[in-house]
Amino acid sequence: MIVIKTDLEINAPIEVCFDLARDIQLHTVTVWRHTKERAVEGTCVGRINRGETVTFEATHFLIRQRLTSRITEFERPYIFVDQMVSGAFKSMKHTHEFKERNGATLMTDTLQFEAPFGFLGWIVERLLLRYYMKRFIEYRNNELKKIAEGRQARV
């Protein structure tokens, strides 16, 4: 199993950051464009909440795939956790944590995942997926930061 942890300070209120991070439409415009990610089932618009599911369809490694996640933990504006229900991974859990810090928000993402296919999956996790998924999350979070800080500047 791979664990990726990222921290990002955002100059915006914790509630704004939390709500932007769970906005489904915003999610699809803050990820890499070449993936053509879109929500196709479940909560497809607005903010996802505890117990709700969303299925995203996206292209990764030239393969069109679907991933369905359910929000299993939710405490606004501090934490929400989505866990894979079905998809390409053997397992995946994504914890989104938010803390107020010096008038800003510290957003911490912890992604845990395991590839299928036993030993071959283990090798792919370490040679390819760890780096790919970290870059994916960092890109998305930086785009989210731009939006949150842009909204804060307009207030």
PDB file of C-alpha atoms in Angstrom:
ATOM      1  CA  MET A   1       0.000   0.000   0.000  1.00  0.00           C
ATOM      2  CA  ILE A   2       1.188   3.508  -0.862  1.00  0.00           C
ATOM      3  CA  VAL A   3       0.543   6.534   1.366  1.00  0.00           C
ATOM      4  CA  ILE A   4       0.905  10.032  -0.080  1.00  0.00           C
ATOM      5  CA  LYS A   5       0.584  13.056   2.172  1.00  0.00           C
ATOM      6  CA  THR A   6       0.535  16.668   1.000  1.00  0.00           C
ATOM      7  CA  ASP A   7       0.184  19.924   2.916  1.00  0.00           C
ATOM      8  CA  LEU A   8      -0.799  23.257   1.411  1.00  0.00           C
ATOM      9  CA  GLU A   9      -1.431  26.579   3.102  1.00  0.00           C
ATOM     10  CA  ILE A  10      -4.303  28.551   1.595  1.00  0.00           C
ATOM     11  CA  ASN A  11      -4.949  32.192   2.396  1.00  0.00           C
ATOM     12  CA  ALA A  12      -8.704  31.745   2.777  1.00  0.00           C
ATOM     13  CA  PRO A  13     -11.132  30.805   5.573  1.00  0.00           C
ATOM     14  CA  ILE A  14     -11.394  27.150   6.533  1.00  0.00           C
ATOM     15  CA  GLU A  15     -15.094  26.948   5.567  1.00  0.00           C
ATOM     16  CA  VAL A  16     -14.348  28.240   2.054  1.00  0.00           C
ATOM     17  CA  CYS A  17     -11.542  25.719   1.548  1.00  0.00           C
ATOM     18  CA  PHE A  18     -13.593  22.827   2.905  1.00  0.00           C
ATOM     19  CA  ASP A  19     -16.599  23.604   0.712  1.00  0.00           C
ATOM     20  CA  LEU A  20     -14.504  24.121  -2.432  1.00  0.00           C
ATOM     21  CA  ALA A  21     -12.715  20.801  -1.863  1.00  0.00           C
ATOM     22  CA  ARG A  22     -15.998  18.866  -1.889  1.00  0.00           C
ATOM     23  CA  ASP A  23     -17.564  20.689  -4.835  1.00  0.00           C
ATOM     24  CA  ILE A  24     -18.022  18.123  -7.599  1.00  0.00           C
ATOM     25  CA  GLN A  25     -18.144  20.555 -10.531  1.00  0.00           C
ATOM     26  CA  LEU A  26     -15.065  22.350  -9.243  1.00  0.00           C
ATOM     27  CA  HIS A  27     -13.268  19.024  -8.902  1.00  0.00           C
ATOM     28  CA  THR A  28     -13.685  18.316 -12.599  1.00  0.00           C
ATOM     29  CA  VAL A  29     -12.190  21.676 -13.622  1.00  0.00           C
ATOM     30  CA  THR A  30      -9.239  21.571 -11.212  1.00  0.00           C
ATOM     31  CA  VAL A  31      -7.758  18.259 -12.370  1.00  0.00           C
ATOM     32  CA  TRP A  32      -5.527  17.711 -15.400  1.00  0.00           C
ATOM     33  CA  ARG A  33      -7.469  18.577 -18.550  1.00  0.00           C
ATOM     34  CA  HIS A  34      -6.104  15.673 -20.577  1.00  0.00           C
ATOM     35  CA  THR A  35      -7.925  13.252 -18.241  1.00  0.00           C
ATOM     36  CA  LYS A  36     -11.315  14.662 -19.353  1.00  0.00           C
ATOM     37  CA  GLU A  37     -12.648  13.840 -15.904  1.00  0.00           C
ATOM     38  CA  ARG A  38     -16.359  14.187 -15.311  1.00  0.00           C
ATOM     39  CA  ALA A  39     -18.938  13.065 -12.782  1.00  0.00           C
ATOM     40  CA  VAL A  40     -21.319  10.541 -14.352  1.00  0.00           C
ATOM     41  CA  GLU A  41     -23.315   9.005 -11.461  1.00  0.00           C
ATOM     42  CA  GLY A  42     -24.334   9.803  -7.909  1.00  0.00           C
ATOM     43  CA  THR A  43     -23.747  13.347  -6.693  1.00  0.00           C
ATOM     44  CA  CYS A  44     -22.745  15.023  -9.957  1.00  0.00           C
ATOM     45  CA  VAL A  45     -23.362  18.673  -9.048  1.00  0.00           C
ATOM     46  CA  GLY A  46     -22.853  20.780  -5.949  1.00  0.00           C
ATOM     47  CA  ARG A  47     -21.138  19.737  -2.739  1.00  0.00           C
ATOM     48  CA  ILE A  48     -20.905  16.103  -1.759  1.00  0.00           C
ATOM     49  CA  ASN A  49     -21.910  15.146   1.805  1.00  0.00           C
ATOM     50  CA  ARG A  50     -21.654  12.222   4.242  1.00  0.00           C
ATOM     51  CA  GLY A  51     -22.918   8.946   2.827  1.00  0.00           C
ATOM     52  CA  GLU A  52     -23.181  10.209  -0.744  1.00  0.00           C
ATOM     53  CA  THR A  53     -21.369   8.652  -3.666  1.00  0.00           C
ATOM     54  CA  VAL A  54     -19.942   9.994  -6.889  1.00  0.00           C
ATOM     55  CA  THR A  55     -18.653   8.158  -9.924  1.00  0.00           C
ATOM     56  CA  PHE A  56     -15.980   9.908 -11.945  1.00  0.00           C
ATOM     57  CA  GLU A  57     -15.030   8.879 -15.438  1.00  0.00           C
ATOM     58  CA  ALA A  58     -11.536   9.848 -16.593  1.00  0.00           C
ATOM     59  CA  THR A  59      -8.700   8.809 -18.854  1.00  0.00           C
ATOM     60  CA  HIS A  60      -5.487   7.778 -17.139  1.00  0.00           C
ATOM     61  CA  PHE A  61      -2.629   6.049 -18.955  1.00  0.00           C
ATOM     62  CA  LEU A  62      -4.709   6.146 -22.174  1.00  0.00           C
ATOM     63  CA  ILE A  63      -7.450   4.028 -20.559  1.00  0.00           C
ATOM     64  CA  ARG A  64     -10.969   5.383 -19.920  1.00  0.00           C
ATOM     65  CA  GLN A  65     -11.971   4.257 -16.436  1.00  0.00           C
ATOM     66  CA  ARG A  66     -14.544   4.824 -13.726  1.00  0.00           C
ATOM     67  CA  LEU A  67     -14.056   5.247 -10.020  1.00  0.00           C
ATOM     68  CA  THR A  68     -16.893   5.374  -7.507  1.00  0.00           C
ATOM     69  CA  SER A  69     -16.262   6.824  -4.032  1.00  0.00           C
ATOM     70  CA  ARG A  70     -18.437   7.244  -0.951  1.00  0.00           C
ATOM     71  CA  ILE A  71     -18.018   9.905   1.724  1.00  0.00           C
ATOM     72  CA  THR A  72     -17.480   7.787   4.851  1.00  0.00           C
ATOM     73  CA  GLU A  73     -16.471  10.477   7.333  1.00  0.00           C
ATOM     74  CA  PHE A  74     -17.599  14.095   7.426  1.00  0.00           C
ATOM     75  CA  GLU A  75     -17.157  16.860   9.982  1.00  0.00           C
ATOM     76  CA  ARG A  76     -17.515  20.312   8.467  1.00  0.00           C
ATOM     77  CA  PRO A  77     -15.190  22.225   8.158  1.00  0.00           C
ATOM     78  CA  TYR A  78     -12.428  19.953   9.469  1.00  0.00           C
ATOM     79  CA  ILE A  79     -12.408  16.613   7.682  1.00  0.00           C
ATOM     80  CA  PHE A  80     -14.022  14.462   5.068  1.00  0.00           C
ATOM     81  CA  VAL A  81     -12.959  11.063   3.830  1.00  0.00           C
ATOM     82  CA  ASP A  82     -13.836   9.399   0.557  1.00  0.00           C
ATOM     83  CA  GLN A  83     -13.294   5.701   0.018  1.00  0.00           C
ATOM     84  CA  MET A  84     -13.374   3.816  -3.234  1.00  0.00           C
ATOM     85  CA  VAL A  85     -16.413   1.592  -3.696  1.00  0.00           C
ATOM     86  CA  SER A  86     -15.376   0.414  -7.148  1.00  0.00           C
ATOM     87  CA  GLY A  87     -12.621   1.273  -9.570  1.00  0.00           C
ATOM     88  CA  ALA A  88      -9.196   0.349 -10.895  1.00  0.00           C
ATOM     89  CA  PHE A  89      -7.463   0.153  -7.511  1.00  0.00           C
ATOM     90  CA  LYS A  90      -7.599  -2.761  -5.088  1.00  0.00           C
ATOM     91  CA  SER A  91      -8.352  -0.133  -2.430  1.00  0.00           C
ATOM     92  CA  MET A  92      -8.244   3.639  -2.072  1.00  0.00           C
ATOM     93  CA  LYS A  93      -8.942   6.033   0.793  1.00  0.00           C
ATOM     94  CA  HIS A  94      -8.555   9.819   0.544  1.00  0.00           C
ATOM     95  CA  THR A  95      -8.600  11.888   3.740  1.00  0.00           C
ATOM     96  CA  HIS A  96      -9.040  15.658   3.388  1.00  0.00           C
ATOM     97  CA  GLU A  97      -8.177  17.596   6.568  1.00  0.00           C
ATOM     98  CA  PHE A  98      -8.426  21.335   7.226  1.00  0.00           C
ATOM     99  CA  LYS A  99      -6.945  23.342  10.104  1.00  0.00           C
ATOM    100  CA  GLU A 100      -7.030  27.049  10.809  1.00  0.00           C
ATOM    101  CA  ARG A 101      -3.502  28.428  11.071  1.00  0.00           C
ATOM    102  CA  ASN A 102      -2.543  32.085  11.477  1.00  0.00           C
ATOM    103  CA  GLY A 103      -5.599  33.363   9.632  1.00  0.00           C
ATOM    104  CA  ALA A 104      -5.155  30.873   6.802  1.00  0.00           C
ATOM    105  CA  THR A 105      -6.101  27.243   6.236  1.00  0.00           C
ATOM    106  CA  LEU A 106      -3.733  24.291   6.252  1.00  0.00           C
ATOM    107  CA  MET A 107      -5.151  21.683   3.880  1.00  0.00           C
ATOM    108  CA  THR A 108      -3.708  18.197   4.301  1.00  0.00           C
ATOM    109  CA  ASP A 109      -4.484  15.378   1.903  1.00  0.00           C
ATOM    110  CA  THR A 110      -3.610  11.794   2.745  1.00  0.00           C
ATOM    111  CA  LEU A 111      -4.144   9.316  -0.068  1.00  0.00           C
ATOM    112  CA  GLN A 112      -3.779   5.600   0.613  1.00  0.00           C
ATOM    113  CA  PHE A 113      -4.072   3.193  -2.271  1.00  0.00           C
ATOM    114  CA  GLU A 114      -3.187  -0.288  -3.328  1.00  0.00           C
ATOM    115  CA  ALA A 115      -2.945  -1.518  -6.888  1.00  0.00           C
ATOM    116  CA  PRO A 116      -4.445  -4.845  -7.919  1.00  0.00           C
ATOM    117  CA  PHE A 117      -2.459  -7.709  -9.458  1.00  0.00           C
ATOM    118  CA  GLY A 118      -0.328  -8.773  -6.488  1.00  0.00           C
ATOM    119  CA  PHE A 119       3.424  -8.439  -6.926  1.00  0.00           C
ATOM    120  CA  LEU A 120       3.094  -6.795 -10.355  1.00  0.00           C
ATOM    121  CA  GLY A 121       0.760  -4.181  -8.821  1.00  0.00           C
ATOM    122  CA  TRP A 122       3.254  -3.644  -6.003  1.00  0.00           C
ATOM    123  CA  ILE A 123       5.978  -2.836  -8.542  1.00  0.00           C
ATOM    124  CA  VAL A 124       3.696  -0.494 -10.523  1.00  0.00           C
ATOM    125  CA  GLU A 125       2.734   1.313  -7.288  1.00  0.00           C
ATOM    126  CA  ARG A 126       6.346   2.098  -6.534  1.00  0.00           C
ATOM    127  CA  LEU A 127       7.642   2.790 -10.045  1.00  0.00           C
ATOM    128  CA  LEU A 128       4.731   4.748 -11.484  1.00  0.00           C
ATOM    129  CA  LEU A 129       1.583   5.281  -9.437  1.00  0.00           C
ATOM    130  CA  ARG A 130       3.196   6.921  -6.376  1.00  0.00           C
ATOM    131  CA  TYR A 131       4.656   9.728  -8.484  1.00  0.00           C
ATOM    132  CA  TYR A 132       1.634  10.045 -10.782  1.00  0.00           C
ATOM    133  CA  MET A 133      -0.910  10.254  -7.963  1.00  0.00           C
ATOM    134  CA  LYS A 134       1.191  12.726  -5.957  1.00  0.00           C
ATOM    135  CA  ARG A 135       1.471  15.030  -8.970  1.00  0.00           C
ATOM    136  CA  PHE A 136      -2.270  14.637  -9.637  1.00  0.00           C
ATOM    137  CA  ILE A 137      -3.195  15.680  -6.085  1.00  0.00           C
ATOM    138  CA  GLU A 138      -0.667  18.512  -5.936  1.00  0.00           C
ATOM    139  CA  TYR A 139      -1.893  19.943  -9.236  1.00  0.00           C
ATOM    140  CA  ARG A 140      -5.532  19.764  -8.155  1.00  0.00           C
ATOM    141  CA  ASN A 141      -4.792  21.317  -4.756  1.00  0.00           C
ATOM    142  CA  ASN A 142      -2.822  24.182  -6.284  1.00  0.00           C
ATOM    143  CA  GLU A 143      -5.730  24.931  -8.618  1.00  0.00           C
ATOM    144  CA  LEU A 144      -8.087  24.854  -5.631  1.00  0.00           C
ATOM    145  CA  LYS A 145      -5.755  27.254  -3.782  1.00  0.00           C
ATOM    146  CA  LYS A 146      -5.877  29.743  -6.686  1.00  0.00           C
ATOM    147  CA  ILE A 147      -9.668  29.688  -6.660  1.00  0.00           C
ATOM    148  CA  ALA A 148      -9.978  29.979  -2.860  1.00  0.00           C
ATOM    149  CA  GLU A 149      -7.491  32.814  -2.650  1.00  0.00           C
ATOM    150  CA  GLY A 150      -9.114  34.544  -5.631  1.00  0.00           C
ATOM    151  CA  ARG A 151     -12.483  34.420  -3.908  1.00  0.00           C
ATOM    152  CA  GLN A 152     -10.930  35.750  -0.718  1.00  0.00           C
ATOM    153  CA  ALA A 153      -9.394  38.697  -2.608  1.00  0.00           C
ATOM    154  CA  ARG A 154     -12.858  39.645  -3.934  1.00  0.00           C
ATOM    155  CA  VAL A 155     -14.464  39.655  -0.462  1.00  0.00           C
TER     156      VAL A 155
END
